Amino acid sequence: MSVDHAVDIRRIITGLALAAALLLVLWLRGWPLLFVILLVAALGLWEFYSLFWGPTGRIPSRICAIALGWGMLCLTWLNRPQDALVCLGAGFVLAAMTFLFRWDVVEEENAFSASGIFMAGLAYVPLLLLPATYLSTVKLIFVLAAVAVSDTAAYFVGTRFGHHKLWPRVSPNKSSEGAVGSLVACVIFCAVYGEIYGKVGWFSFALLGVAVNAFAQVGDLFESALKRSVHVKDSGSILPGHGGILDRADSFLFAMPMVAVVDQWFFFF
């Protein structure tokens, strides 16, 4: 009981510290926000590759991926998204060349796997982070808050009332009760937010809340499946009580691009 309590306290303290830091950065915007985005991208890529290559495997490939990811994010920040896609294309060309020359030498049946992992990292972290470079502060705070409410409700409802496993093979600790609690809390938050600040009213925001929560939970389950596939509990240990950067940002990485796409077609804010 005391161990669980200690974990809960660390989780709460870390969560509050992260929330305060993010609010400060979003208030400042400009270079502080870009710095945080680049830091999250670098740490997230390093954690992702560590899942498959170990803590110190393929260092040149990691550095190359971080450089390409930073290029994608900085170019989008400078309103040159077409050039950001060139960086992604350059990553694929490099991965393809690496596979070609490696296979020519050793002819491994799984020689392409390293190249696939390299590209998956670029698509998973910096590509999904791109909207953070151009969405307004209001929209970023909305997504962060909706995801935080979803994750918090899932954790506490699942801990208190969870008896039925949601998807045991993918994430043994997640419960159906926690998933439902996450959905309900997110929809309520979004509906209230829409009624107070939105341009389209509470019902439309409630529907947006369903979509945000669905993508957030899929992102969480995706990262859980990655960890299960390589038999690790957390993607890292940089955040006490939470694990790694990807353990904290997995839901946000999936929900934010969805909101960015919806924002292009509907005027919620």
PDB file of N, CA and C in Angstrom, residues 75-175:
ATOM      1  N   LEU A  75      11.566  23.856 -40.065  1.00  0.00           N
ATOM      2  CA  LEU A  75      11.061  24.349 -41.346  1.00  0.00           C
ATOM      3  C   LEU A  75       9.556  24.609 -41.277  1.00  0.00           C
ATOM      4  N   THR A  76       8.828  23.756 -40.577  1.00  0.00           N
ATOM      5  CA  THR A  76       7.400  24.001 -40.395  1.00  0.00           C
ATOM      6  C   THR A  76       7.183  25.242 -39.541  1.00  0.00           C
ATOM      7  N   TRP A  77       8.004  25.402 -38.519  1.00  0.00           N
ATOM      8  CA  TRP A  77       7.953  26.602 -37.673  1.00  0.00           C
ATOM      9  C   TRP A  77       8.154  27.867 -38.520  1.00  0.00           C
ATOM     10  N   LEU A  78       9.013  27.773 -39.547  1.00  0.00           N
ATOM     11  CA  LEU A  78       9.309  28.901 -40.427  1.00  0.00           C
ATOM     12  C   LEU A  78       8.334  28.996 -41.601  1.00  0.00           C
ATOM     13  N   ASN A  79       7.201  28.293 -41.476  1.00  0.00           N
ATOM     14  CA  ASN A  79       6.149  28.308 -42.508  1.00  0.00           C
ATOM     15  C   ASN A  79       6.627  27.756 -43.844  1.00  0.00           C
ATOM     16  N   ARG A  80       7.456  26.713 -43.790  1.00  0.00           N
ATOM     17  CA  ARG A  80       7.918  26.038 -44.999  1.00  0.00           C
ATOM     18  C   ARG A  80       7.647  24.529 -44.882  1.00  0.00           C
ATOM     19  N   PRO A  81       6.364  24.158 -44.739  1.00  0.00           N
ATOM     20  CA  PRO A  81       6.033  22.739 -44.545  1.00  0.00           C
ATOM     21  C   PRO A  81       6.429  21.870 -45.732  1.00  0.00           C
ATOM     22  N   GLN A  82       6.456  22.443 -46.951  1.00  0.00           N
ATOM     23  CA  GLN A  82       6.849  21.646 -48.109  1.00  0.00           C
ATOM     24  C   GLN A  82       8.303  21.182 -47.986  1.00  0.00           C
ATOM     25  N   ASP A  83       9.159  22.037 -47.407  1.00  0.00           N
ATOM     26  CA  ASP A  83      10.558  21.649 -47.203  1.00  0.00           C
ATOM     27  C   ASP A  83      10.688  20.636 -46.062  1.00  0.00           C
ATOM     28  N   ALA A  84       9.765  20.693 -45.098  1.00  0.00           N
ATOM     29  CA  ALA A  84       9.772  19.704 -44.021  1.00  0.00           C
ATOM     30  C   ALA A  84       9.534  18.307 -44.586  1.00  0.00           C
ATOM     31  N   LEU A  85       8.644  18.210 -45.583  1.00  0.00           N
ATOM     32  CA  LEU A  85       8.396  16.911 -46.215  1.00  0.00           C
ATOM     33  C   LEU A  85       9.618  16.427 -46.981  1.00  0.00           C
ATOM     34  N   VAL A  86      10.419  17.367 -47.488  1.00  0.00           N
ATOM     35  CA  VAL A  86      11.662  16.981 -48.160  1.00  0.00           C
ATOM     36  C   VAL A  86      12.598  16.289 -47.166  1.00  0.00           C
ATOM     37  N   CYS A  87      12.627  16.795 -45.925  1.00  0.00           N
ATOM     38  CA  CYS A  87      13.453  16.147 -44.887  1.00  0.00           C
ATOM     39  C   CYS A  87      12.980  14.720 -44.640  1.00  0.00           C
ATOM     40  N   LEU A  88      11.655  14.525 -44.606  1.00  0.00           N
ATOM     41  CA  LEU A  88      11.121  13.179 -44.414  1.00  0.00           C
ATOM     42  C   LEU A  88      11.500  12.291 -45.595  1.00  0.00           C
ATOM     43  N   GLY A  89      11.401  12.842 -46.811  1.00  0.00           N
ATOM     44  CA  GLY A  89      11.803  12.082 -47.990  1.00  0.00           C
ATOM     45  C   GLY A  89      13.288  11.756 -47.973  1.00  0.00           C
ATOM     46  N   ALA A  90      14.100  12.706 -47.514  1.00  0.00           N
ATOM     47  CA  ALA A  90      15.539  12.458 -47.420  1.00  0.00           C
ATOM     48  C   ALA A  90      15.825  11.329 -46.432  1.00  0.00           C
ATOM     49  N   GLY A  91      15.046  11.278 -45.368  1.00  0.00           N
ATOM     50  CA  GLY A  91      15.207  10.189 -44.404  1.00  0.00           C
ATOM     51  C   GLY A  91      14.935   8.846 -45.040  1.00  0.00           C
ATOM     52  N   PHE A  92      13.896   8.783 -45.876  1.00  0.00           N
ATOM     53  CA  PHE A  92      13.593   7.518 -46.547  1.00  0.00           C
ATOM     54  C   PHE A  92      14.704   7.128 -47.516  1.00  0.00           C
ATOM     55  N   VAL A  93      15.237   8.095 -48.244  1.00  0.00           N
ATOM     56  CA  VAL A  93      16.334   7.798 -49.184  1.00  0.00           C
ATOM     57  C   VAL A  93      17.544   7.254 -48.434  1.00  0.00           C
ATOM     58  N   LEU A  94      17.884   7.885 -47.307  1.00  0.00           N
ATOM     59  CA  LEU A  94      19.007   7.407 -46.510  1.00  0.00           C
ATOM     60  C   LEU A  94      18.752   6.001 -45.976  1.00  0.00           C
ATOM     61  N   ALA A  95      17.516   5.767 -45.489  1.00  0.00           N
ATOM     62  CA  ALA A  95      17.173   4.436 -44.983  1.00  0.00           C
ATOM     63  C   ALA A  95      17.235   3.402 -46.097  1.00  0.00           C
ATOM     64  N   ALA A  96      16.766   3.769 -47.289  1.00  0.00           N
ATOM     65  CA  ALA A  96      16.795   2.844 -48.425  1.00  0.00           C
ATOM     66  C   ALA A  96      18.227   2.526 -48.838  1.00  0.00           C
ATOM     67  N   MET A  97      19.093   3.529 -48.853  1.00  0.00           N
ATOM     68  CA  MET A  97      20.496   3.305 -49.215  1.00  0.00           C
ATOM     69  C   MET A  97      21.187   2.418 -48.182  1.00  0.00           C
ATOM     70  N   THR A  98      20.877   2.666 -46.902  1.00  0.00           N
ATOM     71  CA  THR A  98      21.459   1.831 -45.846  1.00  0.00           C
ATOM     72  C   THR A  98      21.063   0.379 -46.025  1.00  0.00           C
ATOM     73  N   PHE A  99      19.782   0.154 -46.288  1.00  0.00           N
ATOM     74  CA  PHE A  99      19.309  -1.210 -46.542  1.00  0.00           C
ATOM     75  C   PHE A  99      19.990  -1.823 -47.762  1.00  0.00           C
ATOM     76  N   LEU A 100      20.087  -1.046 -48.834  1.00  0.00           N
ATOM     77  CA  LEU A 100      20.649  -1.565 -50.090  1.00  0.00           C
ATOM     78  C   LEU A 100      22.076  -2.043 -49.911  1.00  0.00           C
ATOM     79  N   PHE A 101      22.910  -1.200 -49.317  1.00  0.00           N
ATOM     80  CA  PHE A 101      24.318  -1.569 -49.179  1.00  0.00           C
ATOM     81  C   PHE A 101      24.524  -2.649 -48.121  1.00  0.00           C
ATOM     82  N   ARG A 102      23.709  -2.599 -47.062  1.00  0.00           N
ATOM     83  CA  ARG A 102      23.843  -3.640 -46.038  1.00  0.00           C
ATOM     84  C   ARG A 102      23.409  -4.995 -46.591  1.00  0.00           C
ATOM     85  N   TRP A 103      22.288  -5.020 -47.303  1.00  0.00           N
ATOM     86  CA  TRP A 103      21.814  -6.281 -47.850  1.00  0.00           C
ATOM     87  C   TRP A 103      22.786  -6.840 -48.887  1.00  0.00           C
ATOM     88  N   ASP A 104      23.399  -5.956 -49.653  1.00  0.00           N
ATOM     89  CA  ASP A 104      24.363  -6.400 -50.669  1.00  0.00           C
ATOM     90  C   ASP A 104      25.552  -7.101 -50.029  1.00  0.00           C
ATOM     91  N   VAL A 105      25.896  -6.706 -48.794  1.00  0.00           N
ATOM     92  CA  VAL A 105      27.065  -7.284 -48.122  1.00  0.00           C
ATOM     93  C   VAL A 105      26.707  -8.558 -47.364  1.00  0.00           C
ATOM     94  N   VAL A 106      25.616  -8.518 -46.603  1.00  0.00           N
ATOM     95  CA  VAL A 106      25.315  -9.659 -45.721  1.00  0.00           C
ATOM     96  C   VAL A 106      24.105 -10.461 -46.161  1.00  0.00           C
ATOM     97  N   GLU A 107      23.250  -9.894 -47.018  1.00  0.00           N
ATOM     98  CA  GLU A 107      22.061 -10.567 -47.526  1.00  0.00           C
ATOM     99  C   GLU A 107      21.197 -11.144 -46.408  1.00  0.00           C
ATOM    100  N   GLU A 108      20.981 -10.324 -45.364  1.00  0.00           N
ATOM    101  CA  GLU A 108      20.123 -10.762 -44.259  1.00  0.00           C
ATOM    102  C   GLU A 108      18.658 -10.704 -44.682  1.00  0.00           C
ATOM    103  N   GLU A 109      17.880 -11.686 -44.220  1.00  0.00           N
ATOM    104  CA  GLU A 109      16.454 -11.680 -44.545  1.00  0.00           C
ATOM    105  C   GLU A 109      15.736 -10.503 -43.897  1.00  0.00           C
ATOM    106  N   ASN A 110      16.232 -10.066 -42.731  1.00  0.00           N
ATOM    107  CA  ASN A 110      15.595  -8.946 -42.024  1.00  0.00           C
ATOM    108  C   ASN A 110      16.429  -7.672 -42.130  1.00  0.00           C
ATOM    109  N   ALA A 111      17.198  -7.536 -43.190  1.00  0.00           N
ATOM    110  CA  ALA A 111      18.064  -6.366 -43.333  1.00  0.00           C
ATOM    111  C   ALA A 111      17.268  -5.069 -43.412  1.00  0.00           C
ATOM    112  N   PHE A 112      16.025  -5.151 -43.883  1.00  0.00           N
ATOM    113  CA  PHE A 112      15.220  -3.937 -44.023  1.00  0.00           C
ATOM    114  C   PHE A 112      14.631  -3.481 -42.697  1.00  0.00           C
ATOM    115  N   SER A 113      14.663  -4.325 -41.682  1.00  0.00           N
ATOM    116  CA  SER A 113      14.007  -3.980 -40.420  1.00  0.00           C
ATOM    117  C   SER A 113      14.606  -2.725 -39.788  1.00  0.00           C
ATOM    118  N   ALA A 114      15.931  -2.593 -39.831  1.00  0.00           N
ATOM    119  CA  ALA A 114      16.565  -1.412 -39.238  1.00  0.00           C
ATOM    120  C   ALA A 114      16.144  -0.142 -39.969  1.00  0.00           C
ATOM    121  N   SER A 115      16.052  -0.220 -41.291  1.00  0.00           N
ATOM    122  CA  SER A 115      15.606   0.936 -42.069  1.00  0.00           C
ATOM    123  C   SER A 115      14.149   1.262 -41.766  1.00  0.00           C
ATOM    124  N   GLY A 116      13.329   0.228 -41.607  1.00  0.00           N
ATOM    125  CA  GLY A 116      11.927   0.446 -41.260  1.00  0.00           C
ATOM    126  C   GLY A 116      11.775   1.103 -39.905  1.00  0.00           C
ATOM    127  N   ILE A 117      12.566   0.667 -38.931  1.00  0.00           N
ATOM    128  CA  ILE A 117      12.529   1.261 -37.597  1.00  0.00           C
ATOM    129  C   ILE A 117      12.971   2.721 -37.654  1.00  0.00           C
ATOM    130  N   PHE A 118      13.994   3.003 -38.452  1.00  0.00           N
ATOM    131  CA  PHE A 118      14.486   4.375 -38.617  1.00  0.00           C
ATOM    132  C   PHE A 118      13.362   5.286 -39.115  1.00  0.00           C
ATOM    133  N   MET A 119      12.653   4.859 -40.159  1.00  0.00           N
ATOM    134  CA  MET A 119      11.576   5.664 -40.719  1.00  0.00           C
ATOM    135  C   MET A 119      10.366   5.738 -39.787  1.00  0.00           C
ATOM    136  N   ALA A 120      10.091   4.642 -39.083  1.00  0.00           N
ATOM    137  CA  ALA A 120       8.965   4.641 -38.145  1.00  0.00           C
ATOM    138  C   ALA A 120       9.177   5.684 -37.054  1.00  0.00           C
ATOM    139  N   GLY A 121      10.416   5.822 -36.598  1.00  0.00           N
ATOM    140  CA  GLY A 121      10.707   6.831 -35.589  1.00  0.00           C
ATOM    141  C   GLY A 121      10.439   8.236 -36.088  1.00  0.00           C
ATOM    142  N   LEU A 122      10.849   8.524 -37.324  1.00  0.00           N
ATOM    143  CA  LEU A 122      10.612   9.849 -37.904  1.00  0.00           C
ATOM    144  C   LEU A 122       9.116  10.133 -38.057  1.00  0.00           C
ATOM    145  N   ALA A 123       8.362   9.112 -38.444  1.00  0.00           N
ATOM    146  CA  ALA A 123       6.926   9.298 -38.629  1.00  0.00           C
ATOM    147  C   ALA A 123       6.203   9.403 -37.293  1.00  0.00           C
ATOM    148  N   TYR A 124       6.672   8.665 -36.299  1.00  0.00           N
ATOM    149  CA  TYR A 124       5.980   8.608 -35.012  1.00  0.00           C
ATOM    150  C   TYR A 124       6.188   9.875 -34.195  1.00  0.00           C
ATOM    151  N   VAL A 125       7.418  10.389 -34.154  1.00  0.00           N
ATOM    152  CA  VAL A 125       7.692  11.503 -33.241  1.00  0.00           C
ATOM    153  C   VAL A 125       7.677  12.869 -33.949  1.00  0.00           C
ATOM    154  N   PRO A 126       8.683  13.224 -34.746  1.00  0.00           N
ATOM    155  CA  PRO A 126       8.660  14.588 -35.298  1.00  0.00           C
ATOM    156  C   PRO A 126       7.510  14.862 -36.252  1.00  0.00           C
ATOM    157  N   LEU A 127       7.113  13.877 -37.060  1.00  0.00           N
ATOM    158  CA  LEU A 127       6.012  14.110 -37.992  1.00  0.00           C
ATOM    159  C   LEU A 127       4.712  14.397 -37.246  1.00  0.00           C
ATOM    160  N   LEU A 128       4.417  13.619 -36.205  1.00  0.00           N
ATOM    161  CA  LEU A 128       3.197  13.843 -35.437  1.00  0.00           C
ATOM    162  C   LEU A 128       3.280  15.095 -34.566  1.00  0.00           C
ATOM    163  N   LEU A 129       4.512  15.572 -34.309  1.00  0.00           N
ATOM    164  CA  LEU A 129       4.691  16.787 -33.517  1.00  0.00           C
ATOM    165  C   LEU A 129       4.548  18.065 -34.341  1.00  0.00           C
ATOM    166  N   LEU A 130       4.519  17.956 -35.653  1.00  0.00           N
ATOM    167  CA  LEU A 130       4.505  19.145 -36.503  1.00  0.00           C
ATOM    168  C   LEU A 130       3.407  20.148 -36.142  1.00  0.00           C
ATOM    169  N   PRO A 131       2.168  19.705 -35.852  1.00  0.00           N
ATOM    170  CA  PRO A 131       1.129  20.701 -35.528  1.00  0.00           C
ATOM    171  C   PRO A 131       1.454  21.569 -34.313  1.00  0.00           C
ATOM    172  N   ALA A 132       2.316  21.083 -33.423  1.00  0.00           N
ATOM    173  CA  ALA A 132       2.673  21.877 -32.244  1.00  0.00           C
ATOM    174  C   ALA A 132       3.428  23.141 -32.635  1.00  0.00           C
ATOM    175  N   THR A 133       3.997  23.172 -33.851  1.00  0.00           N
ATOM    176  CA  THR A 133       4.760  24.338 -34.283  1.00  0.00           C
ATOM    177  C   THR A 133       3.887  25.439 -34.860  1.00  0.00           C
ATOM    178  N   TYR A 134       2.617  25.126 -35.183  1.00  0.00           N
ATOM    179  CA  TYR A 134       1.792  26.167 -35.802  1.00  0.00           C
ATOM    180  C   TYR A 134       0.399  26.335 -35.176  1.00  0.00           C
ATOM    181  N   LEU A 135      -0.080  25.393 -34.385  1.00  0.00           N
ATOM    182  CA  LEU A 135      -1.368  25.582 -33.720  1.00  0.00           C
ATOM    183  C   LEU A 135      -1.262  26.717 -32.698  1.00  0.00           C
ATOM    184  N   SER A 136      -2.350  27.449 -32.523  1.00  0.00           N
ATOM    185  CA  SER A 136      -2.348  28.565 -31.573  1.00  0.00           C
ATOM    186  C   SER A 136      -2.247  28.051 -30.143  1.00  0.00           C
ATOM    187  N   THR A 137      -1.927  28.965 -29.238  1.00  0.00           N
ATOM    188  CA  THR A 137      -1.815  28.605 -27.821  1.00  0.00           C
ATOM    189  C   THR A 137      -3.136  28.044 -27.293  1.00  0.00           C
ATOM    190  N   VAL A 138      -4.249  28.659 -27.685  1.00  0.00           N
ATOM    191  CA  VAL A 138      -5.567  28.203 -27.226  1.00  0.00           C
ATOM    192  C   VAL A 138      -5.808  26.764 -27.656  1.00  0.00           C
ATOM    193  N   LYS A 139      -5.497  26.440 -28.890  1.00  0.00           N
ATOM    194  CA  LYS A 139      -5.741  25.091 -29.404  1.00  0.00           C
ATOM    195  C   LYS A 139      -4.810  24.074 -28.758  1.00  0.00           C
ATOM    196  N   LEU A 140      -3.557  24.456 -28.556  1.00  0.00           N
ATOM    197  CA  LEU A 140      -2.617  23.535 -27.911  1.00  0.00           C
ATOM    198  C   LEU A 140      -3.033  23.262 -26.463  1.00  0.00           C
ATOM    199  N   ILE A 141      -3.446  24.307 -25.753  1.00  0.00           N
ATOM    200  CA  ILE A 141      -3.889  24.119 -24.362  1.00  0.00           C
ATOM    201  C   ILE A 141      -5.123  23.231 -24.326  1.00  0.00           C
ATOM    202  N   PHE A 142      -6.035  23.421 -25.286  1.00  0.00           N
ATOM    203  CA  PHE A 142      -7.233  22.587 -25.331  1.00  0.00           C
ATOM    204  C   PHE A 142      -6.867  21.110 -25.498  1.00  0.00           C
ATOM    205  N   VAL A 143      -5.997  20.811 -26.457  1.00  0.00           N
ATOM    206  CA  VAL A 143      -5.626  19.411 -26.696  1.00  0.00           C
ATOM    207  C   VAL A 143      -4.891  18.844 -25.484  1.00  0.00           C
ATOM    208  N   LEU A 144      -3.945  19.591 -24.946  1.00  0.00           N
ATOM    209  CA  LEU A 144      -3.194  19.122 -23.778  1.00  0.00           C
ATOM    210  C   LEU A 144      -4.127  18.863 -22.601  1.00  0.00           C
ATOM    211  N   ALA A 145      -5.070  19.782 -22.372  1.00  0.00           N
ATOM    212  CA  ALA A 145      -5.990  19.619 -21.247  1.00  0.00           C
ATOM    213  C   ALA A 145      -6.924  18.434 -21.461  1.00  0.00           C
ATOM    214  N   ALA A 146      -7.455  18.282 -22.683  1.00  0.00           N
ATOM    215  CA  ALA A 146      -8.367  17.168 -22.963  1.00  0.00           C
ATOM    216  C   ALA A 146      -7.662  15.831 -22.788  1.00  0.00           C
ATOM    217  N   VAL A 147      -6.416  15.741 -23.262  1.00  0.00           N
ATOM    218  CA  VAL A 147      -5.653  14.500 -23.123  1.00  0.00           C
ATOM    219  C   VAL A 147      -5.313  14.248 -21.662  1.00  0.00           C
ATOM    220  N   ALA A 148      -4.937  15.318 -20.944  1.00  0.00           N
ATOM    221  CA  ALA A 148      -4.606  15.164 -19.520  1.00  0.00           C
ATOM    222  C   ALA A 148      -5.817  14.692 -18.721  1.00  0.00           C
ATOM    223  N   VAL A 149      -6.983  15.262 -19.011  1.00  0.00           N
ATOM    224  CA  VAL A 149      -8.213  14.832 -18.336  1.00  0.00           C
ATOM    225  C   VAL A 149      -8.497  13.370 -18.659  1.00  0.00           C
ATOM    226  N   SER A 150      -8.321  12.984 -19.919  1.00  0.00           N
ATOM    227  CA  SER A 150      -8.557  11.594 -20.333  1.00  0.00           C
ATOM    228  C   SER A 150      -7.629  10.635 -19.590  1.00  0.00           C
ATOM    229  N   ASP A 151      -6.332  10.959 -19.588  1.00  0.00           N
ATOM    230  CA  ASP A 151      -5.349  10.080 -18.946  1.00  0.00           C
ATOM    231  C   ASP A 151      -5.572   9.993 -17.440  1.00  0.00           C
ATOM    232  N   THR A 152      -5.862  11.142 -16.822  1.00  0.00           N
ATOM    233  CA  THR A 152      -6.066  11.161 -15.369  1.00  0.00           C
ATOM    234  C   THR A 152      -7.298  10.355 -14.978  1.00  0.00           C
ATOM    235  N   ALA A 153      -8.385  10.537 -15.725  1.00  0.00           N
ATOM    236  CA  ALA A 153      -9.607   9.790 -15.424  1.00  0.00           C
ATOM    237  C   ALA A 153      -9.391   8.297 -15.634  1.00  0.00           C
ATOM    238  N   ALA A 154      -8.696   7.933 -16.709  1.00  0.00           N
ATOM    239  CA  ALA A 154      -8.429   6.518 -16.961  1.00  0.00           C
ATOM    240  C   ALA A 154      -7.629   5.907 -15.823  1.00  0.00           C
ATOM    241  N   TYR A 155      -6.655   6.643 -15.336  1.00  0.00           N
ATOM    242  CA  TYR A 155      -5.790   6.133 -14.259  1.00  0.00           C
ATOM    243  C   TYR A 155      -6.567   5.932 -12.957  1.00  0.00           C
ATOM    244  N   PHE A 156      -7.291   6.961 -12.535  1.00  0.00           N
ATOM    245  CA  PHE A 156      -7.959   6.883 -11.237  1.00  0.00           C
ATOM    246  C   PHE A 156      -9.212   5.999 -11.282  1.00  0.00           C
ATOM    247  N   VAL A 157      -9.987   6.068 -12.357  1.00  0.00           N
ATOM    248  CA  VAL A 157     -11.151   5.189 -12.465  1.00  0.00           C
ATOM    249  C   VAL A 157     -10.709   3.744 -12.605  1.00  0.00           C
ATOM    250  N   GLY A 158      -9.678   3.517 -13.427  1.00  0.00           N
ATOM    251  CA  GLY A 158      -9.175   2.155 -13.591  1.00  0.00           C
ATOM    252  C   GLY A 158      -8.603   1.593 -12.308  1.00  0.00           C
ATOM    253  N   THR A 159      -7.881   2.437 -11.541  1.00  0.00           N
ATOM    254  CA  THR A 159      -7.297   1.996 -10.279  1.00  0.00           C
ATOM    255  C   THR A 159      -8.377   1.664  -9.250  1.00  0.00           C
ATOM    256  N   ARG A 160      -9.434   2.461  -9.235  1.00  0.00           N
ATOM    257  CA  ARG A 160     -10.476   2.298  -8.213  1.00  0.00           C
ATOM    258  C   ARG A 160     -11.539   1.273  -8.606  1.00  0.00           C
ATOM    259  N   PHE A 161     -11.937   1.265  -9.872  1.00  0.00           N
ATOM    260  CA  PHE A 161     -13.082   0.439 -10.265  1.00  0.00           C
ATOM    261  C   PHE A 161     -12.753  -0.601 -11.344  1.00  0.00           C
ATOM    262  N   GLY A 162     -11.513  -0.614 -11.821  1.00  0.00           N
ATOM    263  CA  GLY A 162     -11.181  -1.496 -12.932  1.00  0.00           C
ATOM    264  C   GLY A 162     -11.178  -2.972 -12.571  1.00  0.00           C
ATOM    265  N   HIS A 163     -12.053  -3.750 -13.206  1.00  0.00           N
ATOM    266  CA  HIS A 163     -12.121  -5.196 -12.973  1.00  0.00           C
ATOM    267  C   HIS A 163     -12.077  -5.995 -14.275  1.00  0.00           C
ATOM    268  N   HIS A 164     -12.352  -5.336 -15.396  1.00  0.00           N
ATOM    269  CA  HIS A 164     -12.387  -6.030 -16.680  1.00  0.00           C
ATOM    270  C   HIS A 164     -11.260  -5.500 -17.574  1.00  0.00           C
ATOM    271  N   LYS A 165     -10.410  -6.391 -18.041  1.00  0.00           N
ATOM    272  CA  LYS A 165      -9.275  -6.006 -18.873  1.00  0.00           C
ATOM    273  C   LYS A 165      -9.761  -5.489 -20.223  1.00  0.00           C
ATOM    274  N   LEU A 166      -9.180  -4.366 -20.648  1.00  0.00           N
ATOM    275  CA  LEU A 166      -9.558  -3.779 -21.929  1.00  0.00           C
ATOM    276  C   LEU A 166      -8.962  -4.551 -23.102  1.00  0.00           C
ATOM    277  N   TRP A 167      -7.645  -4.813 -23.030  1.00  0.00           N
ATOM    278  CA  TRP A 167      -6.941  -5.516 -24.110  1.00  0.00           C
ATOM    279  C   TRP A 167      -5.704  -6.155 -23.484  1.00  0.00           C
ATOM    280  N   PRO A 168      -5.870  -7.262 -22.806  1.00  0.00           N
ATOM    281  CA  PRO A 168      -4.788  -7.835 -21.999  1.00  0.00           C
ATOM    282  C   PRO A 168      -3.492  -8.087 -22.767  1.00  0.00           C
ATOM    283  N   ARG A 169      -3.578  -8.511 -24.005  1.00  0.00           N
ATOM    284  CA  ARG A 169      -2.373  -8.833 -24.760  1.00  0.00           C
ATOM    285  C   ARG A 169      -1.552  -7.582 -25.056  1.00  0.00           C
ATOM    286  N   VAL A 170      -2.237  -6.453 -25.233  1.00  0.00           N
ATOM    287  CA  VAL A 170      -1.549  -5.205 -25.555  1.00  0.00           C
ATOM    288  C   VAL A 170      -1.147  -4.456 -24.286  1.00  0.00           C
ATOM    289  N   SER A 171      -2.080  -4.329 -23.339  1.00  0.00           N
ATOM    290  CA  SER A 171      -1.803  -3.578 -22.113  1.00  0.00           C
ATOM    291  C   SER A 171      -2.548  -4.222 -20.949  1.00  0.00           C
ATOM    292  N   PRO A 172      -1.880  -5.097 -20.215  1.00  0.00           N
ATOM    293  CA  PRO A 172      -2.545  -5.853 -19.145  1.00  0.00           C
ATOM    294  C   PRO A 172      -3.126  -4.994 -18.031  1.00  0.00           C
ATOM    295  N   ASN A 173      -2.594  -3.798 -17.831  1.00  0.00           N
ATOM    296  CA  ASN A 173      -3.039  -2.970 -16.713  1.00  0.00           C
ATOM    297  C   ASN A 173      -4.228  -2.071 -17.045  1.00  0.00           C
ATOM    298  N   LYS A 174      -4.578  -1.945 -18.302  1.00  0.00           N
ATOM    299  CA  LYS A 174      -5.679  -1.060 -18.676  1.00  0.00           C
ATOM    300  C   LYS A 174      -7.005  -1.815 -18.577  1.00  0.00           C
ATOM    301  N   SER A 175      -8.001  -1.133 -18.024  1.00  0.00           N
ATOM    302  CA  SER A 175      -9.308  -1.760 -17.825  1.00  0.00           C
ATOM    303  C   SER A 175     -10.369  -1.090 -18.694  1.00  0.00           C
TER     304      SER A 175
END
